[in-house]
CSV table of N, CA, C and O in Angstrom, one decimal:
chain,number,residue,atom,x,y,z
U,1,UNK,N,134.6,57.1,301.2
U,1,UNK,CA,132.8,57.1,301.9
U,1,UNK,C,132.2,56.1,300.7
U,1,UNK,O,132.2,57.1,299.5
U,2,UNK,N,131.7,55.3,301.0
U,2,UNK,CA,130.7,55.2,299.9
U,2,UNK,C,128.8,55.2,300.6
U,2,UNK,O,129.0,55.3,301.8
U,3,UNK,N,128.0,55.8,299.4
U,3,UNK,CA,126.7,56.0,299.3
U,3,UNK,C,126.4,54.5,298.9
U,3,UNK,O,126.4,55.0,297.7
U,4,UNK,N,125.1,54.2,299.5
U,4,UNK,CA,124.2,53.1,298.5
U,4,UNK,C,122.9,54.1,298.9
U,4,UNK,O,122.5,54.6,299.6
U,5,UNK,N,122.5,53.9,297.9
U,5,UNK,CA,121.2,54.2,297.7
U,5,UNK,C,119.6,52.9,297.1
U,5,UNK,O,120.8,52.5,296.0
U,6,UNK,N,119.1,52.8,297.8
U,6,UNK,CA,117.9,51.7,297.4
U,6,UNK,C,116.4,52.1,297.4
U,6,UNK,O,115.9,53.1,297.8
U,7,UNK,N,116.5,51.9,295.8
U,7,UNK,CA,114.6,52.6,295.8
U,7,UNK,C,113.3,51.3,295.7
U,7,UNK,O,113.9,50.2,294.7
U,8,UNK,N,112.8,51.4,296.8
U,8,UNK,CA,111.9,50.3,296.3
U,8,UNK,C,110.5,50.5,295.8
U,8,UNK,O,109.8,51.2,296.4
U,9,UNK,N,110.2,49.7,295.1
U,9,UNK,CA,108.7,49.8,294.8
U,9,UNK,C,107.5,48.9,295.2
U,9,UNK,O,107.7,47.6,295.6
U,10,UNK,N,106.8,49.1,296.3
U,10,UNK,CA,105.6,48.4,296.7
U,10,UNK,C,104.3,48.8,296.7
U,10,UNK,O,104.0,49.7,295.6
U,11,UNK,N,103.8,47.6,296.6
U,11,UNK,CA,102.3,47.4,296.4
U,11,UNK,C,101.5,47.4,297.6
U,11,UNK,O,101.9,46.3,298.3
U,12,UNK,N,100.6,48.0,298.0
U,12,UNK,CA,99.5,47.6,299.6
U,12,UNK,C,98.6,47.4,299.0
U,12,UNK,O,97.4,48.2,299.0
U,13,UNK,N,98.1,46.2,298.8
U,13,UNK,CA,96.6,45.3,298.3
U,13,UNK,C,95.7,45.7,299.5
U,13,UNK,O,94.7,46.1,298.3
U,14,UNK,N,95.5,45.6,300.3
U,14,UNK,CA,94.9,45.5,301.1
U,14,UNK,C,94.5,46.7,301.2
U,14,UNK,O,93.0,47.3,302.3
U,15,UNK,N,95.1,48.1,301.0
U,15,UNK,CA,94.7,49.3,301.4
U,15,UNK,C,93.5,49.8,300.3
U,15,UNK,O,93.5,49.7,299.3
U,16,UNK,N,92.5,50.6,301.2
U,16,UNK,CA,91.2,51.2,300.8
U,16,UNK,C,91.4,52.5,300.2
U,16,UNK,O,90.1,53.2,300.2
U,17,UNK,N,92.1,53.2,301.5
U,17,UNK,CA,92.3,54.7,301.1
U,17,UNK,C,94.1,55.0,301.1
U,17,UNK,O,94.5,54.4,301.7
U,18,UNK,N,94.3,56.1,301.0
U,18,UNK,CA,95.1,56.9,301.1
U,18,UNK,C,95.8,56.9,303.0
U,18,UNK,O,97.7,56.4,303.1
U,19,UNK,N,95.0,56.8,303.7
U,19,UNK,CA,95.2,56.7,305.4
U,19,UNK,C,95.6,55.6,305.3
U,19,UNK,O,96.2,55.0,306.2
U,20,UNK,N,95.1,54.1,304.7
U,20,UNK,CA,95.5,52.9,305.2
U,20,UNK,C,97.3,52.7,304.6
U,20,UNK,O,97.7,52.1,305.3
U,21,UNK,N,97.1,52.9,302.9
U,21,UNK,CA,98.5,53.3,302.7
U,21,UNK,C,99.2,53.8,303.7
U,21,UNK,O,100.6,53.2,303.8
U,22,UNK,N,99.3,54.9,303.9
U,22,UNK,CA,100.5,55.8,304.3
U,22,UNK,C,101.0,55.3,306.2
U,22,UNK,O,101.6,55.1,306.3
U,23,UNK,N,99.8,54.7,306.7
U,23,UNK,CA,100.0,53.5,307.4
U,23,UNK,C,101.0,52.0,307.9
U,23,UNK,O,101.7,52.6,308.3
U,24,UNK,N,100.7,51.8,306.6
U,24,UNK,CA,101.2,50.6,306.1
U,24,UNK,C,102.9,51.1,305.8
U,24,UNK,O,103.7,50.5,306.6
U,25,UNK,N,103.0,51.9,305.2
U,25,UNK,CA,104.3,52.7,305.0
U,25,UNK,C,104.7,53.7,305.6
U,25,UNK,O,106.2,53.2,306.2
U,26,UNK,N,104.4,54.2,306.6
U,26,UNK,CA,104.9,54.5,307.5
U,26,UNK,C,105.3,53.6,308.4
U,26,UNK,O,106.5,54.2,309.3
U,27,UNK,N,104.7,52.9,309.0
U,27,UNK,CA,105.2,51.8,310.1
U,27,UNK,C,106.4,50.9,309.4
U,27,UNK,O,107.1,50.8,309.7
U,28,UNK,N,106.4,50.7,307.8
U,28,UNK,CA,107.6,50.5,307.5
U,28,UNK,C,108.5,50.9,307.5
U,28,UNK,O,109.8,50.5,307.9
U,29,UNK,N,108.5,52.0,307.0
U,29,UNK,CA,109.6,53.1,307.1
U,29,UNK,C,110.2,53.3,308.8
U,29,UNK,O,111.7,53.5,309.1
U,30,UNK,N,109.5,53.5,309.7
U,30,UNK,CA,109.8,53.4,311.2
U,30,UNK,C,110.9,52.5,311.3
U,30,UNK,O,112.1,52.4,312.3
U,31,UNK,N,110.2,51.2,311.3
U,31,UNK,CA,111.3,50.3,311.5
U,31,UNK,C,112.0,49.6,310.8
U,31,UNK,O,113.5,49.3,311.1
U,32,UNK,N,112.5,49.8,309.2
U,32,UNK,CA,113.9,49.8,308.9
U,32,UNK,C,114.7,50.7,309.3
U,32,UNK,O,115.8,50.6,309.6
U,33,UNK,N,113.9,52.4,309.6
U,33,UNK,CA,115.0,53.0,310.1
U,33,UNK,C,116.1,52.5,311.4
U,33,UNK,O,116.5,53.1,311.8
U,34,UNK,N,114.5,52.4,312.3
U,34,UNK,CA,114.7,51.6,313.6
U,34,UNK,C,116.3,50.8,313.7
U,34,UNK,O,117.4,50.1,314.6
U,35,UNK,N,115.8,49.3,312.8
U,35,UNK,CA,115.9,48.3,312.9
U,35,UNK,C,118.0,48.3,311.9
U,35,UNK,O,118.8,47.8,312.3
U,36,UNK,N,117.7,49.1,310.9
U,36,UNK,CA,119.2,49.3,310.1
U,36,UNK,C,120.1,50.7,310.0
U,36,UNK,O,120.9,50.4,309.5
U,37,UNK,N,119.4,51.5,311.1
U,37,UNK,CA,120.0,52.6,311.2
U,37,UNK,C,120.3,53.5,309.9
U,37,UNK,O,121.3,54.0,309.2
U,38,UNK,N,119.4,53.7,308.7
U,38,UNK,CA,119.4,54.3,307.5
U,38,UNK,C,118.4,55.1,307.6
U,38,UNK,O,117.5,55.2,308.1
U,39,UNK,N,118.5,56.3,306.3
U,39,UNK,CA,117.7,57.1,306.5
U,39,UNK,C,116.6,56.8,305.1
U,39,UNK,O,116.9,56.0,304.3
U,40,UNK,N,115.2,57.0,305.7
U,40,UNK,CA,114.3,56.5,304.6
U,40,UNK,C,113.5,57.4,304.1
U,40,UNK,O,112.8,58.1,305.3
U,41,UNK,N,113.0,57.4,303.3
U,41,UNK,CA,111.7,57.9,303.2
U,41,UNK,C,110.6,57.4,301.6
U,41,UNK,O,111.1,56.9,301.0
U,42,UNK,N,109.8,58.6,301.8
U,42,UNK,CA,108.1,57.9,300.4
U,42,UNK,C,108.5,58.7,299.5
U,42,UNK,O,108.9,60.0,299.9
U,43,UNK,N,109.1,58.3,298.2
U,43,UNK,CA,109.2,59.1,297.1
U,43,UNK,C,108.8,59.1,296.0
U,43,UNK,O,108.6,60.5,295.1
U,44,UNK,N,107.7,58.3,295.9
U,44,UNK,CA,106.8,58.2,294.6
U,44,UNK,C,105.7,57.4,294.8
U,44,UNK,O,105.4,57.0,296.3
U,45,UNK,N,104.2,57.8,293.9
U,45,UNK,CA,103.0,57.4,293.9
U,45,UNK,C,102.4,58.0,295.4
U,45,UNK,O,101.7,57.1,296.0
U,46,UNK,N,102.6,58.8,296.0
U,46,UNK,CA,102.1,59.7,296.8
U,46,UNK,C,100.2,60.0,296.9
U,46,UNK,O,100.3,59.4,298.0
U,47,UNK,N,100.1,59.7,295.6
U,47,UNK,CA,98.7,60.3,295.7
U,47,UNK,C,97.8,58.6,295.1
U,47,UNK,O,96.4,58.5,295.2
U,48,UNK,N,98.7,57.6,295.3
U,48,UNK,CA,98.0,56.5,294.7
U,48,UNK,C,97.3,55.6,295.8
U,48,UNK,O,98.4,55.7,296.9
U,49,UNK,N,96.4,55.1,295.6
U,49,UNK,CA,96.2,54.3,297.1
U,49,UNK,C,96.9,53.7,297.5
U,49,UNK,O,96.8,52.5,298.5
U,50,UNK,N,97.6,52.5,296.6
U,50,UNK,CA,98.0,50.9,296.5
U,50,UNK,C,99.1,51.2,296.1
U,50,UNK,O,99.9,49.4,296.3
U,51,UNK,N,100.0,52.1,295.7
U,51,UNK,CA,101.2,52.0,294.7
U,51,UNK,C,102.3,52.7,295.9
U,51,UNK,O,101.7,53.6,296.5
U,52,UNK,N,103.6,52.1,296.2
U,52,UNK,CA,104.4,53.4,297.0
U,52,UNK,C,106.0,53.0,296.6
U,52,UNK,O,106.0,52.2,296.1
U,53,UNK,N,106.9,54.2,296.4
U,53,UNK,CA,108.1,54.0,296.2
U,53,UNK,C,108.5,54.4,297.5
U,53,UNK,O,108.6,55.8,297.8
U,54,UNK,N,109.8,53.7,298.0
U,54,UNK,CA,110.7,54.6,299.3
U,54,UNK,C,111.9,54.4,298.6
U,54,UNK,O,112.6,53.6,297.9
U,55,UNK,N,112.9,55.5,299.4
U,55,UNK,CA,114.1,55.5,299.0
U,55,UNK,C,115.1,55.6,300.5
U,55,UNK,O,114.2,55.8,301.1
U,56,UNK,N,116.0,54.8,300.0
U,56,UNK,CA,116.8,54.0,301.3
U,56,UNK,C,118.0,54.3,301.1
U,56,UNK,O,118.6,54.2,300.3
U,57,UNK,N,119.4,55.2,301.8
U,57,UNK,CA,120.5,55.9,302.1
U,57,UNK,C,121.1,55.2,302.9
U,57,UNK,O,120.6,55.3,304.0
U,58,UNK,N,122.4,54.9,302.5
U,58,UNK,CA,123.1,54.3,303.8
U,58,UNK,C,124.5,54.5,303.7
U,58,UNK,O,124.9,55.1,302.3
U,59,UNK,N,125.4,55.5,304.6
U,59,UNK,CA,126.6,55.8,304.7
U,59,UNK,C,127.3,55.0,305.3
U,59,UNK,O,127.6,54.5,306.3
U,60,UNK,N,128.8,54.2,304.1
U,60,UNK,CA,129.8,53.5,305.3
U,60,UNK,C,131.2,53.8,304.6
U,60,UNK,O,131.3,54.1,303.4
U,61,UNK,N,132.0,53.2,305.6
U,61,UNK,CA,133.6,53.1,304.8
U,61,UNK,C,133.7,51.8,303.5
U,61,UNK,O,134.8,52.2,302.8
U,62,UNK,N,132.9,51.1,303.9
U,62,UNK,CA,133.3,49.8,303.1
U,62,UNK,C,131.5,49.3,302.0
U,62,UNK,O,130.6,48.9,302.3
U,63,UNK,N,132.4,49.5,300.7
U,63,UNK,CA,131.0,48.8,299.8
U,63,UNK,C,130.3,47.4,300.2
U,63,UNK,O,129.8,47.4,299.8
U,64,UNK,N,131.1,46.7,300.3
U,64,UNK,CA,130.8,45.4,300.8
U,64,UNK,C,129.6,45.7,302.0
U,64,UNK,O,129.1,44.6,302.0
U,65,UNK,N,130.4,46.5,303.0
U,65,UNK,CA,129.1,46.5,304.0
U,65,UNK,C,127.9,47.4,303.5
U,65,UNK,O,126.6,46.5,304.2
U,66,UNK,N,128.3,47.8,303.0
U,66,UNK,CA,126.6,49.2,302.1
U,66,UNK,C,126.1,47.8,301.6
U,66,UNK,O,124.7,47.7,301.6
U,67,UNK,N,126.7,47.0,300.6
U,67,UNK,CA,126.0,46.2,299.6
U,67,UNK,C,125.5,45.3,300.4
U,67,UNK,O,124.0,44.8,300.0
U,68,UNK,N,126.0,44.5,301.5
U,68,UNK,CA,125.2,43.8,302.2
U,68,UNK,C,123.8,44.3,303.1
U,68,UNK,O,122.9,43.2,303.0
U,69,UNK,N,124.1,45.6,303.5
U,69,UNK,CA,123.2,45.7,304.7
U,69,UNK,C,122.0,46.3,303.5
U,69,UNK,O,121.5,45.8,304.1
U,70,UNK,N,122.5,46.7,302.2
U,70,UNK,CA,121.1,46.9,301.2
U,70,UNK,C,120.1,45.5,301.0
U,70,UNK,O,118.8,45.7,300.9
U,71,UNK,N,121.0,44.0,301.0
U,71,UNK,CA,120.4,43.2,300.7
U,71,UNK,C,119.5,43.0,301.5
U,71,UNK,O,118.3,42.2,301.8
U,72,UNK,N,120.2,42.8,303.1
U,72,UNK,CA,119.3,42.4,304.8
U,72,UNK,C,118.1,43.1,304.1
U,72,UNK,O,117.1,42.8,304.5
U,73,UNK,N,118.1,44.6,303.9
U,73,UNK,CA,116.8,45.1,303.6
U,73,UNK,C,115.9,44.8,302.8
U,73,UNK,O,114.7,45.2,303.0
U,74,UNK,N,116.2,44.8,301.4
U,74,UNK,CA,115.1,44.2,300.8
U,74,UNK,C,115.0,42.6,301.2
U,74,UNK,O,113.4,42.4,301.0
U,75,UNK,N,115.6,41.6,301.6
U,75,UNK,CA,115.0,40.9,302.4
U,75,UNK,C,114.1,41.1,303.4
U,75,UNK,O,112.9,40.8,303.3
U,76,UNK,N,113.9,41.7,304.0
U,76,UNK,CA,112.9,42.6,305.6
U,76,UNK,C,112.2,43.1,304.6
U,76,UNK,O,111.1,42.8,305.0
U,77,UNK,N,111.9,43.5,303.3
U,77,UNK,CA,110.8,44.2,303.0
U,77,UNK,C,110.2,43.2,302.3
U,77,UNK,O,108.6,43.4,302.5
U,78,UNK,N,110.4,42.5,301.9
U,78,UNK,CA,109.8,40.9,301.3
U,78,UNK,C,109.6,40.3,302.2
U,78,UNK,O,107.9,39.4,301.9
U,79,UNK,N,109.7,40.2,303.0
U,79,UNK,CA,109.1,39.4,304.3
U,79,UNK,C,107.8,40.1,305.2
U,79,UNK,O,107.6,39.7,306.0
U,80,UNK,N,108.1,41.9,305.1
U,80,UNK,CA,106.7,42.3,305.3
U,80,UNK,C,105.5,42.1,304.9
U,80,UNK,O,105.0,42.1,303.5
U,81,UNK,N,104.5,42.0,305.9
U,81,UNK,CA,103.1,41.7,305.4
U,81,UNK,C,102.9,42.7,305.1
U,81,UNK,O,100.9,42.2,304.5
U,82,UNK,N,102.3,43.5,305.3
U,82,UNK,CA,101.2,44.7,305.0
U,82,UNK,C,101.8,45.6,303.6
U,82,UNK,O,100.7,45.9,303.2
U,83,UNK,N,102.9,45.0,303.2
U,83,UNK,CA,103.2,45.3,301.9
U,83,UNK,C,104.1,44.3,300.7
U,83,UNK,O,105.1,43.9,301.3
U,84,UNK,N,103.9,44.4,299.7
U,84,UNK,CA,104.5,43.8,298.5
U,84,UNK,C,105.7,44.5,297.8
U,84,UNK,O,105.3,45.4,297.2
U,85,UNK,N,106.8,43.6,298.0
U,85,UNK,CA,107.5,44.4,297.1
U,85,UNK,C,107.7,43.7,295.8
U,85,UNK,O,107.2,42.9,295.1
U,86,UNK,N,107.7,44.6,294.9
U,86,UNK,CA,106.9,45.0,293.6
U,86,UNK,C,108.2,44.8,292.6
U,86,UNK,O,109.0,44.0,291.3
U,87,UNK,N,109.6,45.8,293.1
U,87,UNK,CA,110.7,45.9,292.4
U,87,UNK,C,111.3,46.7,293.7
U,87,UNK,O,111.4,47.6,294.0
U,88,UNK,N,113.1,46.3,292.9
U,88,UNK,CA,113.8,47.4,293.3
U,88,UNK,C,115.1,47.5,292.9
U,88,UNK,O,115.3,47.0,291.9
U,89,UNK,N,116.0,48.8,293.1
U,89,UNK,CA,117.1,48.6,292.3
U,89,UNK,C,118.2,49.1,293.1
U,89,UNK,O,117.7,50.5,294.2
U,90,UNK,N,118.8,49.2,293.1
U,90,UNK,CA,120.9,49.9,293.9
U,90,UNK,C,121.6,50.4,293.2
U,90,UNK,O,121.3,50.1,292.0
U,91,UNK,N,122.0,51.2,293.7
U,91,UNK,CA,123.0,52.4,293.0
U,91,UNK,C,124.2,52.5,294.8
U,91,UNK,O,123.7,53.1,295.5
U,92,UNK,N,125.6,52.5,293.9
U,92,UNK,CA,126.4,53.3,294.8
U,92,UNK,C,127.4,54.2,294.0
U,92,UNK,O,127.6,54.0,292.8
U,93,UNK,N,127.2,54.7,295.0
U,93,UNK,CA,128.4,56.5,295.1
U,93,UNK,C,129.2,56.4,295.6
U,93,UNK,O,129.8,56.5,296.8
């Protein structure tokens, strides 16, 4: 069993309030869950108006598959118009 964890730092520059940011992040989290069948949660910068940190976790039998899916998730987030990818890190267990 292979577990892949992805931590993504995001900036929501158009956000004027926490409500705006949470709307954009909640939408992104929902799309990630539905498209990639992964577990996702907002884990950092909860009180910041323009920054967010989300964690994505995936479990599979093949580490190459997990790496490939996490790379696709990073590409998907990069193309997201509502939030800008600032940084990310991957970890395999």
